[in-house]
Amino acid sequence: MSDGRVALVTGAGRGIGRAIARRLSAEGCRVALVARSRDQLAETASGCAAAVKTIPADVTDPDAAERVHTEIERDWGPVEVLVANAGAGHSARLERTTDADWQRMLDLNLTAPFRFVRRAVPAMRAAGWGRIVVMASTAARIGEPYIAAYTASKHGVLGLVRAAAAELARTGVTVNAVCPGYVDTPMTEQTIGTIVATTGRSPDEARETLARKQPIGRLISPAEVADAVWFCVGAGAVTGQAIQVDGGTVQ
């Protein structure tokens, strides 16, 4: 099924995106890697098994989706598997969340995925086959203190997934969200740094605090998130779903 499929992964420079890109490559996809850092893209590409293309881009640029897709189509043809993974978090008390903080979360976590999905859909619809996976979060399902802007953006992107899945249900195109909990990635390291700075706990104590939030008592590995993405690629009857990879946090 995956042999030679054209895949696009945003946020592929590190962490979850790197694990997803390498998993898709190992399964035989040709993978276009998108991130801001050329060096990180090169490192991801070095661990890929099949053909890869690196495209440095800031996904919040309004022209990024068009430019990236056009380059892929020129060399490989239309994108068949889109993984909109690029994202970031923000933590602050509600009254300390600025308009700029709010807008940055919406731009990166909601508007950018929308643009990439919108650009990918016509070719997928025409082909009668496509897979779209958007990286959400447990914050797409529940609310927690101090992450209002992040939570709003992730709730919004889950709404995008559900609406797109309903619209495309009869076309052969599936649209799903993967919702990780705390994953052992640079983004979680930033969260740990924030906890250390605001509470005075040690990094190990902060890490243990996050691990204990998940019933399995540990952080999720990026490879475990990539497993869920690959499931979505293979599962033609699964669409419109928010697939939790969170150690049992949200049931």
Tab-separated table of C-alpha atoms in Angstrom:
chain	number	residue	atom	x	y	z
A	1	MET	CA	0.000	0.000	0.000
A	2	SER	CA	2.730	2.493	0.928
A	3	ASP	CA	5.220	1.602	-1.786
A	4	GLY	CA	6.286	4.886	-3.318
A	5	ARG	CA	3.456	6.938	-1.840
A	6	VAL	CA	4.298	10.630	-1.648
A	7	ALA	CA	4.207	11.860	1.947
A	8	LEU	CA	4.680	15.298	3.458
A	9	VAL	CA	5.550	15.830	7.118
A	10	THR	CA	5.667	19.314	8.609
A	11	GLY	CA	7.701	19.923	11.731
A	12	ALA	CA	9.981	17.101	10.607
A	13	GLY	CA	13.192	18.529	12.014
A	14	ARG	CA	13.071	16.898	15.433
A	15	GLY	CA	10.989	15.086	18.029
A	16	ILE	CA	7.685	13.586	16.937
A	17	GLY	CA	8.021	14.844	13.356
A	18	ARG	CA	11.393	13.191	12.946
A	19	ALA	CA	10.046	9.876	14.236
A	20	ILE	CA	7.043	10.063	11.896
A	21	ALA	CA	9.169	10.911	8.871
A	22	ARG	CA	11.535	8.027	9.520
A	23	ARG	CA	8.636	5.621	10.079
A	24	LEU	CA	6.958	6.609	6.806
A	25	SER	CA	10.277	6.274	5.017
A	26	ALA	CA	10.874	2.842	6.532
A	27	GLU	CA	7.461	1.788	5.221
A	28	GLY	CA	8.466	2.770	1.677
A	29	CYS	CA	7.026	6.269	1.309
A	30	ARG	CA	8.879	9.053	-0.435
A	31	VAL	CA	8.897	11.709	2.270
A	32	ALA	CA	9.142	15.471	1.934
A	33	LEU	CA	10.475	16.946	5.163
A	34	VAL	CA	9.464	20.475	6.145
A	35	ALA	CA	10.847	22.541	9.033
A	36	ARG	CA	12.595	25.855	9.562
A	37	SER	CA	16.046	24.448	10.355
A	38	ARG	CA	18.128	23.118	7.458
A	39	ASP	CA	20.478	21.371	9.874
A	40	GLN	CA	17.666	19.558	11.661
A	41	LEU	CA	16.122	18.523	8.344
A	42	ALA	CA	19.448	17.098	7.220
A	43	GLU	CA	19.715	15.113	10.438
A	44	THR	CA	16.220	13.702	9.989
A	45	ALA	CA	16.952	12.829	6.365
A	46	SER	CA	20.111	10.967	7.348
A	47	GLY	CA	17.992	8.410	9.199
A	48	CYS	CA	15.432	7.866	6.444
A	49	ALA	CA	15.428	4.644	4.439
A	50	ALA	CA	13.740	5.742	1.198
A	51	ALA	CA	13.832	8.830	-1.005
A	52	VAL	CA	13.556	12.100	0.893
A	53	LYS	CA	13.286	15.761	-0.002
A	54	THR	CA	14.081	18.537	2.479
A	55	ILE	CA	12.208	21.812	2.152
A	56	PRO	CA	13.077	24.526	4.672
A	57	ALA	CA	9.968	26.577	5.383
A	58	ASP	CA	8.113	28.419	8.109
A	59	VAL	CA	4.628	26.915	8.022
A	60	THR	CA	3.109	30.110	9.418
A	61	ASP	CA	4.061	31.923	6.208
A	62	PRO	CA	0.792	32.305	4.267
A	63	ASP	CA	2.571	31.179	1.070
A	64	ALA	CA	4.307	28.143	2.604
A	65	ALA	CA	1.677	25.519	1.811
A	66	GLU	CA	1.497	26.526	-1.837
A	67	ARG	CA	5.274	26.703	-2.248
A	68	VAL	CA	5.923	23.366	-0.533
A	69	HIS	CA	3.236	21.476	-2.430
A	70	THR	CA	4.290	22.970	-5.750
A	71	GLU	CA	7.886	21.831	-5.247
A	72	ILE	CA	6.786	18.306	-4.294
A	73	GLU	CA	4.394	18.062	-7.244
A	74	ARG	CA	7.102	19.209	-9.647
A	75	ASP	CA	9.461	16.401	-8.633
A	76	TRP	CA	7.254	13.573	-7.336
A	77	GLY	CA	3.623	14.330	-8.065
A	78	PRO	CA	0.787	15.180	-5.660
A	79	VAL	CA	0.993	14.589	-1.935
A	80	GLU	CA	-0.878	11.434	-0.961
A	81	VAL	CA	-0.101	11.342	2.766
A	82	LEU	CA	-0.089	14.618	4.675
A	83	VAL	CA	1.038	14.730	8.293
A	84	ALA	CA	0.523	18.239	9.666
A	85	ASN	CA	2.746	17.922	12.702
A	86	ALA	CA	4.405	21.325	13.156
A	87	GLY	CA	3.336	22.987	16.377
A	88	ALA	CA	4.406	24.532	19.645
A	89	GLY	CA	3.106	25.179	23.106
A	90	HIS	CA	2.722	28.167	25.378
A	91	SER	CA	2.192	28.329	29.111
A	92	ALA	CA	1.023	31.339	31.095
A	93	ARG	CA	-1.742	32.332	33.449
A	94	LEU	CA	-4.828	33.497	31.588
A	95	GLU	CA	-4.376	37.151	32.526
A	96	ARG	CA	-0.730	37.020	31.435
A	97	THR	CA	-1.493	35.557	28.004
A	98	THR	CA	-1.011	38.394	25.549
A	99	ASP	CA	-2.736	38.931	22.221
A	100	ALA	CA	0.568	38.032	20.559
A	101	ASP	CA	0.791	34.753	22.517
A	102	TRP	CA	-2.782	33.908	21.544
A	103	GLN	CA	-2.249	34.713	17.870
A	104	ARG	CA	1.012	32.763	17.686
A	105	MET	CA	-0.716	29.609	18.939
A	106	LEU	CA	-3.566	30.006	16.447
A	107	ASP	CA	-1.212	30.758	13.547
A	108	LEU	CA	1.019	27.740	14.133
A	109	ASN	CA	-1.318	25.117	15.584
A	110	LEU	CA	-4.530	25.857	13.678
A	111	THR	CA	-4.150	28.132	10.653
A	112	ALA	CA	-1.016	26.462	9.274
A	113	PRO	CA	-2.537	22.941	9.349
A	114	PHE	CA	-5.680	24.334	7.718
A	115	ARG	CA	-3.669	25.779	4.838
A	116	PHE	CA	-1.748	22.552	4.262
A	117	VAL	CA	-4.929	20.455	4.413
A	118	ARG	CA	-6.734	22.825	2.060
A	119	ARG	CA	-3.867	22.639	-0.445
A	120	ALA	CA	-3.632	18.828	-0.305
A	121	VAL	CA	-7.327	17.996	-0.648
A	122	PRO	CA	-8.022	18.697	-4.355
A	123	ALA	CA	-5.444	16.188	-5.639
A	124	MET	CA	-6.458	13.588	-3.062
A	125	ARG	CA	-10.118	14.013	-3.952
A	126	ALA	CA	-9.309	13.684	-7.664
A	127	ALA	CA	-7.258	10.522	-7.043
A	128	GLY	CA	-9.906	8.929	-4.836
A	129	TRP	CA	-7.328	8.247	-2.119
A	130	GLY	CA	-5.549	10.244	0.528
A	131	ARG	CA	-4.510	10.229	4.152
A	132	ILE	CA	-4.415	13.334	6.319
A	133	VAL	CA	-3.170	13.152	9.889
A	134	VAL	CA	-3.047	16.253	12.067
A	135	MET	CA	-1.068	16.314	15.293
A	136	ALA	CA	-3.339	17.499	18.079
A	137	SER	CA	-2.856	16.836	21.800
A	138	THR	CA	-4.656	15.734	24.926
A	139	ALA	CA	-5.300	19.493	25.098
A	140	ALA	CA	-7.644	19.024	22.137
A	141	ARG	CA	-9.905	16.946	24.403
A	142	ILE	CA	-9.630	18.457	27.893
A	143	GLY	CA	-8.748	21.755	29.535
A	144	GLU	CA	-5.852	22.261	31.912
A	145	PRO	CA	-4.611	25.334	33.775
A	146	TYR	CA	-2.129	27.784	32.260
A	147	ILE	CA	-2.399	26.673	28.622
A	148	ALA	CA	-5.488	28.541	27.407
A	149	ALA	CA	-4.071	29.660	24.051
A	150	TYR	CA	-2.535	26.272	23.287
A	151	THR	CA	-5.713	24.450	24.314
A	152	ALA	CA	-7.913	26.691	22.179
A	153	SER	CA	-5.707	26.102	19.140
A	154	LYS	CA	-5.746	22.331	19.616
A	155	HIS	CA	-9.499	22.204	20.208
A	156	GLY	CA	-9.832	24.181	16.997
A	157	VAL	CA	-7.646	21.860	14.945
A	158	LEU	CA	-9.640	18.851	16.145
A	159	GLY	CA	-12.757	20.618	14.880
A	160	LEU	CA	-11.033	21.078	11.523
A	161	VAL	CA	-10.237	17.348	11.414
A	162	ARG	CA	-13.801	16.325	12.196
A	163	ALA	CA	-15.352	18.691	9.661
A	164	ALA	CA	-12.895	17.701	6.925
A	165	ALA	CA	-13.447	14.006	7.642
A	166	ALA	CA	-17.205	14.430	7.319
A	167	GLU	CA	-16.843	16.352	4.069
A	168	LEU	CA	-14.432	13.839	2.521
A	169	ALA	CA	-15.922	10.624	3.885
A	170	ARG	CA	-17.111	9.327	0.481
A	171	THR	CA	-14.008	10.338	-1.459
A	172	GLY	CA	-11.455	7.777	-0.264
A	173	VAL	CA	-9.678	10.425	1.800
A	174	THR	CA	-9.430	9.965	5.565
A	175	VAL	CA	-8.695	12.708	8.075
A	176	ASN	CA	-7.677	11.933	11.643
A	177	ALA	CA	-5.998	13.577	14.618
A	178	VAL	CA	-3.374	11.979	16.831
A	179	CYS	CA	-3.495	13.323	20.372
A	180	PRO	CA	-0.323	12.671	22.361
A	181	GLY	CA	0.140	13.307	26.031
A	182	TYR	CA	3.550	14.281	27.343
A	183	VAL	CA	6.126	12.925	24.899
A	184	ASP	CA	9.876	12.712	25.452
A	185	THR	CA	10.741	15.530	23.026
A	186	PRO	CA	12.408	18.962	22.998
A	187	MET	CA	8.951	20.544	23.422
A	188	THR	CA	8.486	18.673	26.704
A	189	GLU	CA	11.979	19.742	27.749
A	190	GLN	CA	10.803	23.328	27.326
A	191	THR	CA	7.818	22.573	29.560
A	192	ILE	CA	10.177	21.093	32.134
A	193	GLY	CA	12.283	24.245	31.943
A	194	THR	CA	9.206	26.369	32.610
A	195	ILE	CA	8.284	24.247	35.636
A	196	VAL	CA	11.824	24.558	36.987
A	197	ALA	CA	11.815	28.335	36.509
A	198	THR	CA	8.424	28.914	38.113
A	199	THR	CA	8.465	26.369	40.952
A	200	GLY	CA	12.103	25.882	41.869
A	201	ARG	CA	11.878	22.124	41.390
A	202	SER	CA	14.803	20.248	39.889
A	203	PRO	CA	14.611	19.103	36.251
A	204	ASP	CA	14.253	15.490	37.406
A	205	GLU	CA	11.402	16.408	39.732
A	206	ALA	CA	9.679	18.365	36.985
A	207	ARG	CA	10.049	15.472	34.549
A	208	GLU	CA	8.618	13.063	37.122
A	209	THR	CA	5.661	15.393	37.662
A	210	LEU	CA	4.789	15.204	33.971
A	211	ALA	CA	5.330	11.439	33.853
A	212	ARG	CA	2.954	10.953	36.796
A	213	LYS	CA	0.208	12.851	34.968
A	214	GLN	CA	-0.104	9.800	32.715
A	215	PRO	CA	-1.527	6.608	34.229
A	216	ILE	CA	1.304	4.515	32.790
A	217	GLY	CA	3.707	6.624	34.843
A	218	ARG	CA	6.130	7.597	32.090
A	219	LEU	CA	6.557	9.875	29.109
A	220	ILE	CA	5.437	8.670	25.686
A	221	SER	CA	8.159	7.964	23.133
A	222	PRO	CA	8.094	9.677	19.718
A	223	ALA	CA	8.091	6.226	18.090
A	224	GLU	CA	4.821	5.404	19.851
A	225	VAL	CA	3.222	8.481	18.338
A	226	ALA	CA	4.597	7.493	14.921
A	227	ASP	CA	2.941	4.087	15.352
A	228	ALA	CA	-0.438	5.809	15.686
A	229	VAL	CA	0.202	7.913	12.592
A	230	TRP	CA	1.086	4.826	10.602
A	231	PHE	CA	-2.120	3.162	11.814
A	232	CYS	CA	-4.074	6.104	10.400
A	233	VAL	CA	-2.300	5.753	7.060
A	234	GLY	CA	-3.273	2.104	6.806
A	235	ALA	CA	-6.812	2.271	8.183
A	236	GLY	CA	-9.198	3.194	5.398
A	237	ALA	CA	-12.303	2.845	7.590
A	238	VAL	CA	-11.000	5.114	10.365
A	239	THR	CA	-11.713	8.805	9.841
A	240	GLY	CA	-12.731	11.790	11.929
A	241	GLN	CA	-11.087	10.298	15.013
A	242	ALA	CA	-8.982	11.733	17.817
A	243	ILE	CA	-6.584	8.935	18.606
A	244	GLN	CA	-5.150	9.254	22.095
A	245	VAL	CA	-1.507	8.324	22.654
A	246	ASP	CA	-1.363	9.440	26.245
A	247	GLY	CA	-0.915	6.417	28.492
A	248	GLY	CA	-4.588	6.387	29.457
A	249	THR	CA	-4.933	10.042	30.458
A	250	VAL	CA	-8.110	10.664	28.438
A	251	GLN	CA	-10.587	7.789	28.322
